[in-house]
Amino acid sequence: MKMSFSALDIAHGMIADHVKPGDICIDATAGRGRDTAFLCSLVGEGGRVTAFDIQPDAVASTNALLAEQGYGGIGRAVLDSHANIDRYEQNGTVSCIVYNFGWLPGGDHNVFTLADSSIESLSKALELLMPGGMISMCIYYGKQNGFEERDRLMEFLEGLDHRRFSSYVGSFVNRPNCPPITAFILKDK
C-alpha cells in the first residue's frame, strides 16, 4: 500500500473529514481548480463552492475543469481577489475555506499571493465561517515575498483568540528547500 504524505494530501484528508453534502465552501486561491473540484465533489448538488483568483488564466482553467467534471452547477471561479470574499457569502454560513498561498502551479512565479491581501482575506474568512467551520492552508514559500508572507501568516495564526478559534500548524521539518506548511483554523461552536 502506497501512503501519500504531502501537504496537499494532509489538507485534503482534513477537508474530507469536515465538509458535508449541502455545505457552502470557498476556494480562496483557485489556481488550476483542483481544490475547487475536490470541494464540489464533497458538497454535492445541494452545496455551493466559490473560487477566487486574480489571474484570468486560473479562473478559465478552474471553470473549464468544473465543467469537464460535471460540477459547473455546483462551483464557479470568479476573477477577484480573495480579499473580497466577504462580498460573496454571508457571515456565519461557510463550512470550509481553502487557501494555497504562493503562486499558480505552472504559472508565472512573479505573480504570487501577498501578505497584506492574504491577512485581509483570512480576517474576513473567520467571520464567514459557521460555528465549527474550518480554514485549511497550504503555505508555499521560498520565492521573492514568500518568506514575508509565511512569517505574517504564522503571526496571524499565533494571534488568534484561543477562546474562539483553534489553530494548528504542521511542517515537514526534515525536508530541504522550503517544504510547504499546512495550517488549519477551527472556529469554536
mmCIF file of C-alpha atoms in Angstrom:
data_model
loop_
_atom_site.group_PDB
_atom_site.id
_atom_site.type_symbol
_atom_site.label_atom_id
_atom_site.label_comp_id
_atom_site.label_asym_id
_atom_site.label_seq_id
_atom_site.Cartn_x
_atom_site.Cartn_y
_atom_site.Cartn_z
ATOM 1 C CA MET A 1 0.000 0.000 0.000
ATOM 2 C CA LYS A 2 1.389 3.372 -1.026
ATOM 3 C CA MET A 3 0.853 6.082 1.548
ATOM 4 C CA SER A 4 0.928 9.644 0.322
ATOM 5 C CA PHE A 5 2.212 12.257 2.684
ATOM 6 C CA SER A 6 2.243 15.680 1.080
ATOM 7 C CA ALA A 7 0.905 18.975 2.394
ATOM 8 C CA LEU A 8 -1.967 18.719 -0.076
ATOM 9 C CA ASP A 9 -2.793 15.148 0.992
ATOM 10 C CA ILE A 10 -2.913 16.210 4.633
ATOM 11 C CA ALA A 11 -5.144 19.180 3.796
ATOM 12 C CA HIS A 12 -7.483 17.077 1.648
ATOM 13 C CA GLY A 13 -7.795 14.476 4.401
ATOM 14 C CA MET A 14 -8.840 17.095 6.935
ATOM 15 C CA ILE A 15 -11.201 18.762 4.462
ATOM 16 C CA ALA A 16 -12.847 15.441 3.508
ATOM 17 C CA ASP A 17 -13.471 14.676 7.183
ATOM 18 C CA HIS A 18 -15.044 18.087 7.692
ATOM 19 C CA VAL A 19 -17.124 19.036 4.627
ATOM 20 C CA LYS A 20 -20.598 17.532 4.244
ATOM 21 C CA PRO A 21 -23.108 17.378 1.383
ATOM 22 C CA GLY A 22 -25.013 20.646 1.093
ATOM 23 C CA ASP A 23 -22.243 22.782 2.616
ATOM 24 C CA ILE A 24 -21.078 26.150 1.330
ATOM 25 C CA CYS A 25 -17.323 26.283 0.719
ATOM 26 C CA ILE A 26 -14.779 28.723 -0.668
ATOM 27 C CA ASP A 27 -11.552 28.072 -2.534
ATOM 28 C CA ALA A 28 -9.834 31.386 -1.848
ATOM 29 C CA THR A 29 -6.969 30.685 -4.274
ATOM 30 C CA ALA A 30 -8.383 28.821 -7.289
ATOM 31 C CA GLY A 31 -5.141 28.067 -9.093
ATOM 32 C CA ARG A 32 -5.857 25.312 -11.617
ATOM 33 C CA GLY A 33 -9.141 24.370 -9.916
ATOM 34 C CA ARG A 34 -8.204 21.057 -8.345
ATOM 35 C CA ASP A 35 -9.231 22.101 -4.826
ATOM 36 C CA THR A 36 -12.396 23.700 -6.209
ATOM 37 C CA ALA A 37 -13.363 20.437 -7.933
ATOM 38 C CA PHE A 38 -12.484 18.478 -4.784
ATOM 39 C CA LEU A 39 -14.765 20.710 -2.699
ATOM 40 C CA CYS A 40 -17.557 20.334 -5.288
ATOM 41 C CA SER A 41 -17.267 16.544 -5.028
ATOM 42 C CA LEU A 42 -17.790 16.822 -1.272
ATOM 43 C CA VAL A 43 -20.675 19.335 -1.158
ATOM 44 C CA GLY A 44 -22.627 17.690 -3.990
ATOM 45 C CA GLU A 45 -25.575 19.163 -5.849
ATOM 46 C CA GLY A 46 -27.084 20.679 -2.711
ATOM 47 C CA GLY A 47 -23.927 22.635 -1.922
ATOM 48 C CA ARG A 48 -22.047 25.554 -3.404
ATOM 49 C CA VAL A 49 -18.383 26.395 -3.975
ATOM 50 C CA THR A 50 -16.996 29.776 -4.991
ATOM 51 C CA ALA A 51 -13.362 30.093 -6.030
ATOM 52 C CA PHE A 52 -11.268 33.242 -6.386
ATOM 53 C CA ASP A 53 -8.228 34.172 -8.410
ATOM 54 C CA ILE A 54 -6.777 37.393 -9.790
ATOM 55 C CA GLN A 55 -5.346 35.685 -12.873
ATOM 56 C CA PRO A 56 -7.725 35.225 -15.833
ATOM 57 C CA ASP A 57 -5.885 32.030 -16.836
ATOM 58 C CA ALA A 58 -6.546 30.492 -13.411
ATOM 59 C CA VAL A 59 -10.240 31.407 -13.500
ATOM 60 C CA ALA A 60 -10.620 29.971 -17.013
ATOM 61 C CA SER A 61 -8.760 26.771 -16.060
ATOM 62 C CA THR A 62 -10.885 26.310 -12.956
ATOM 63 C CA ASN A 63 -14.208 26.875 -14.728
ATOM 64 C CA ALA A 64 -13.153 24.535 -17.561
ATOM 65 C CA LEU A 65 -12.208 21.800 -15.074
ATOM 66 C CA LEU A 66 -15.511 22.199 -13.226
ATOM 67 C CA ALA A 67 -17.469 21.905 -16.484
ATOM 68 C CA GLU A 68 -15.404 18.902 -17.594
ATOM 69 C CA GLN A 69 -16.030 17.086 -14.299
ATOM 70 C CA GLY A 70 -19.744 17.938 -14.210
ATOM 71 C CA TYR A 71 -19.503 20.457 -11.379
ATOM 72 C CA GLY A 72 -20.480 23.574 -13.354
ATOM 73 C CA GLY A 73 -23.777 23.828 -11.481
ATOM 74 C CA ILE A 74 -22.097 23.489 -8.085
ATOM 75 C CA GLY A 75 -18.966 25.618 -8.305
ATOM 76 C CA ARG A 76 -17.670 28.652 -10.112
ATOM 77 C CA ALA A 77 -14.481 30.673 -10.219
ATOM 78 C CA VAL A 78 -14.605 34.458 -10.193
ATOM 79 C CA LEU A 79 -11.958 36.945 -11.261
ATOM 80 C CA ASP A 80 -11.493 38.758 -7.965
ATOM 81 C CA SER A 81 -9.077 38.980 -5.062
ATOM 82 C CA HIS A 82 -9.521 36.658 -2.118
ATOM 83 C CA ALA A 83 -9.507 39.858 -0.065
ATOM 84 C CA ASN A 84 -13.083 40.374 -1.331
ATOM 85 C CA ILE A 85 -14.539 37.043 -0.195
ATOM 86 C CA ASP A 86 -16.966 38.804 2.123
ATOM 87 C CA ARG A 87 -18.801 40.176 -0.932
ATOM 88 C CA TYR A 88 -19.885 36.683 -1.993
ATOM 89 C CA GLU A 89 -21.137 34.887 1.126
ATOM 90 C CA GLN A 90 -22.803 35.888 4.382
ATOM 91 C CA ASN A 91 -21.103 35.741 7.765
ATOM 92 C CA GLY A 92 -21.614 32.502 9.652
ATOM 93 C CA THR A 93 -22.602 30.393 6.613
ATOM 94 C CA VAL A 94 -19.392 28.837 5.243
ATOM 95 C CA SER A 95 -18.237 25.373 6.296
ATOM 96 C CA CYS A 96 -14.731 25.364 4.831
ATOM 97 C CA ILE A 97 -12.360 27.868 3.225
ATOM 98 C CA VAL A 98 -9.256 26.607 1.440
ATOM 99 C CA TYR A 99 -6.069 28.583 0.741
ATOM 100 C CA ASN A 100 -2.909 27.684 -1.144
ATOM 101 C CA PHE A 101 -0.550 30.587 -0.601
ATOM 102 C CA GLY A 102 2.207 31.057 -3.151
ATOM 103 C CA TRP A 103 1.981 31.037 -6.950
ATOM 104 C CA LEU A 104 -0.107 29.451 -9.689
ATOM 105 C CA PRO A 105 1.118 25.917 -10.459
ATOM 106 C CA GLY A 106 2.814 26.055 -13.835
ATOM 107 C CA GLY A 107 2.227 29.798 -13.985
ATOM 108 C CA ASP A 108 4.276 32.956 -13.703
ATOM 109 C CA HIS A 109 6.283 32.821 -10.454
ATOM 110 C CA ASN A 110 6.388 36.629 -10.498
ATOM 111 C CA VAL A 111 2.670 36.619 -9.628
ATOM 112 C CA PHE A 112 2.020 35.299 -6.135
ATOM 113 C CA THR A 113 -0.118 35.864 -3.086
ATOM 114 C CA LEU A 114 0.904 38.770 -0.870
ATOM 115 C CA ALA A 115 0.849 39.033 2.900
ATOM 116 C CA ASP A 116 -1.405 42.096 3.107
ATOM 117 C CA SER A 117 -4.252 40.738 0.960
ATOM 118 C CA SER A 118 -3.856 37.259 2.458
ATOM 119 C CA ILE A 119 -4.209 38.550 6.025
ATOM 120 C CA GLU A 120 -7.160 40.729 4.987
ATOM 121 C CA SER A 121 -8.820 37.698 3.411
ATOM 122 C CA LEU A 122 -8.199 35.480 6.437
ATOM 123 C CA SER A 123 -9.631 38.113 8.784
ATOM 124 C CA LYS A 124 -12.835 38.181 6.725
ATOM 125 C CA ALA A 125 -12.838 34.392 6.395
ATOM 126 C CA LEU A 126 -13.007 33.992 10.177
ATOM 127 C CA GLU A 127 -16.322 35.865 10.170
ATOM 128 C CA LEU A 128 -17.690 33.931 7.182
ATOM 129 C CA LEU A 129 -17.166 30.598 8.949
ATOM 130 C CA MET A 130 -20.129 28.950 10.581
ATOM 131 C CA PRO A 131 -19.604 27.649 14.128
ATOM 132 C CA GLY A 132 -17.411 24.564 13.757
ATOM 133 C CA GLY A 133 -16.195 25.796 10.352
ATOM 134 C CA MET A 134 -12.624 25.255 9.180
ATOM 135 C CA ILE A 135 -9.940 27.085 7.233
ATOM 136 C CA SER A 136 -7.292 24.946 5.529
ATOM 137 C CA MET A 137 -3.998 26.487 4.401
ATOM 138 C CA CYS A 138 -1.037 25.184 2.437
ATOM 139 C CA ILE A 139 1.759 27.734 2.565
ATOM 140 C CA TYR A 140 4.288 27.519 -0.258
ATOM 141 C CA TYR A 141 7.170 29.921 0.218
ATOM 142 C CA GLY A 142 10.741 30.463 -0.875
ATOM 143 C CA LYS A 143 10.224 32.803 -3.806
ATOM 144 C CA GLN A 144 10.516 36.584 -3.562
ATOM 145 C CA ASN A 145 7.905 37.676 -0.985
ATOM 146 C CA GLY A 146 7.116 34.127 0.169
ATOM 147 C CA PHE A 147 9.141 34.345 3.377
ATOM 148 C CA GLU A 148 7.437 37.570 4.427
ATOM 149 C CA GLU A 149 4.012 36.080 3.756
ATOM 150 C CA ARG A 150 4.888 32.890 5.667
ATOM 151 C CA ASP A 151 6.064 34.903 8.678
ATOM 152 C CA ARG A 152 2.985 37.142 8.669
ATOM 153 C CA LEU A 153 0.669 34.153 8.355
ATOM 154 C CA MET A 154 2.368 32.478 11.328
ATOM 155 C CA GLU A 155 1.952 35.670 13.382
ATOM 156 C CA PHE A 156 -1.721 35.776 12.393
ATOM 157 C CA LEU A 157 -2.279 32.169 13.475
ATOM 158 C CA GLU A 158 -0.470 32.672 16.778
ATOM 159 C CA GLY A 159 -2.503 35.805 17.490
ATOM 160 C CA LEU A 160 -5.943 34.213 17.128
ATOM 161 C CA ASP A 161 -8.191 34.375 20.197
ATOM 162 C CA HIS A 162 -7.950 30.860 21.665
ATOM 163 C CA ARG A 163 -11.429 31.248 23.156
ATOM 164 C CA ARG A 164 -12.937 31.474 19.641
ATOM 165 C CA PHE A 165 -10.530 29.556 17.408
ATOM 166 C CA SER A 166 -8.112 26.647 17.482
ATOM 167 C CA SER A 167 -5.142 26.837 15.129
ATOM 168 C CA TYR A 168 -2.756 24.068 14.150
ATOM 169 C CA VAL A 169 0.457 24.241 12.102
ATOM 170 C CA GLY A 170 2.355 21.277 10.659
ATOM 171 C CA SER A 171 5.655 21.198 8.797
ATOM 172 C CA PHE A 172 7.928 18.644 7.164
ATOM 173 C CA VAL A 173 10.879 19.564 9.363
ATOM 174 C CA ASN A 174 13.341 17.140 7.772
ATOM 175 C CA ARG A 175 12.685 18.118 4.147
ATOM 176 C CA PRO A 176 15.023 20.565 2.378
ATOM 177 C CA ASN A 177 14.282 23.613 0.228
ATOM 178 C CA CYS A 178 11.410 25.364 1.997
ATOM 179 C CA PRO A 179 8.910 22.500 2.403
ATOM 180 C CA PRO A 180 5.258 23.570 2.400
ATOM 181 C CA ILE A 181 3.486 24.219 5.679
ATOM 182 C CA THR A 182 -0.038 23.047 6.444
ATOM 183 C CA ALA A 183 -2.197 25.009 8.844
ATOM 184 C CA PHE A 184 -5.790 24.754 9.989
ATOM 185 C CA ILE A 185 -8.126 27.043 11.901
ATOM 186 C CA LEU A 186 -11.260 25.658 13.528
ATOM 187 C CA LYS A 187 -13.949 28.070 14.674
ATOM 188 C CA ASP A 188 -15.372 27.001 18.015
ATOM 189 C CA LYS A 189 -19.033 26.018 18.155
#
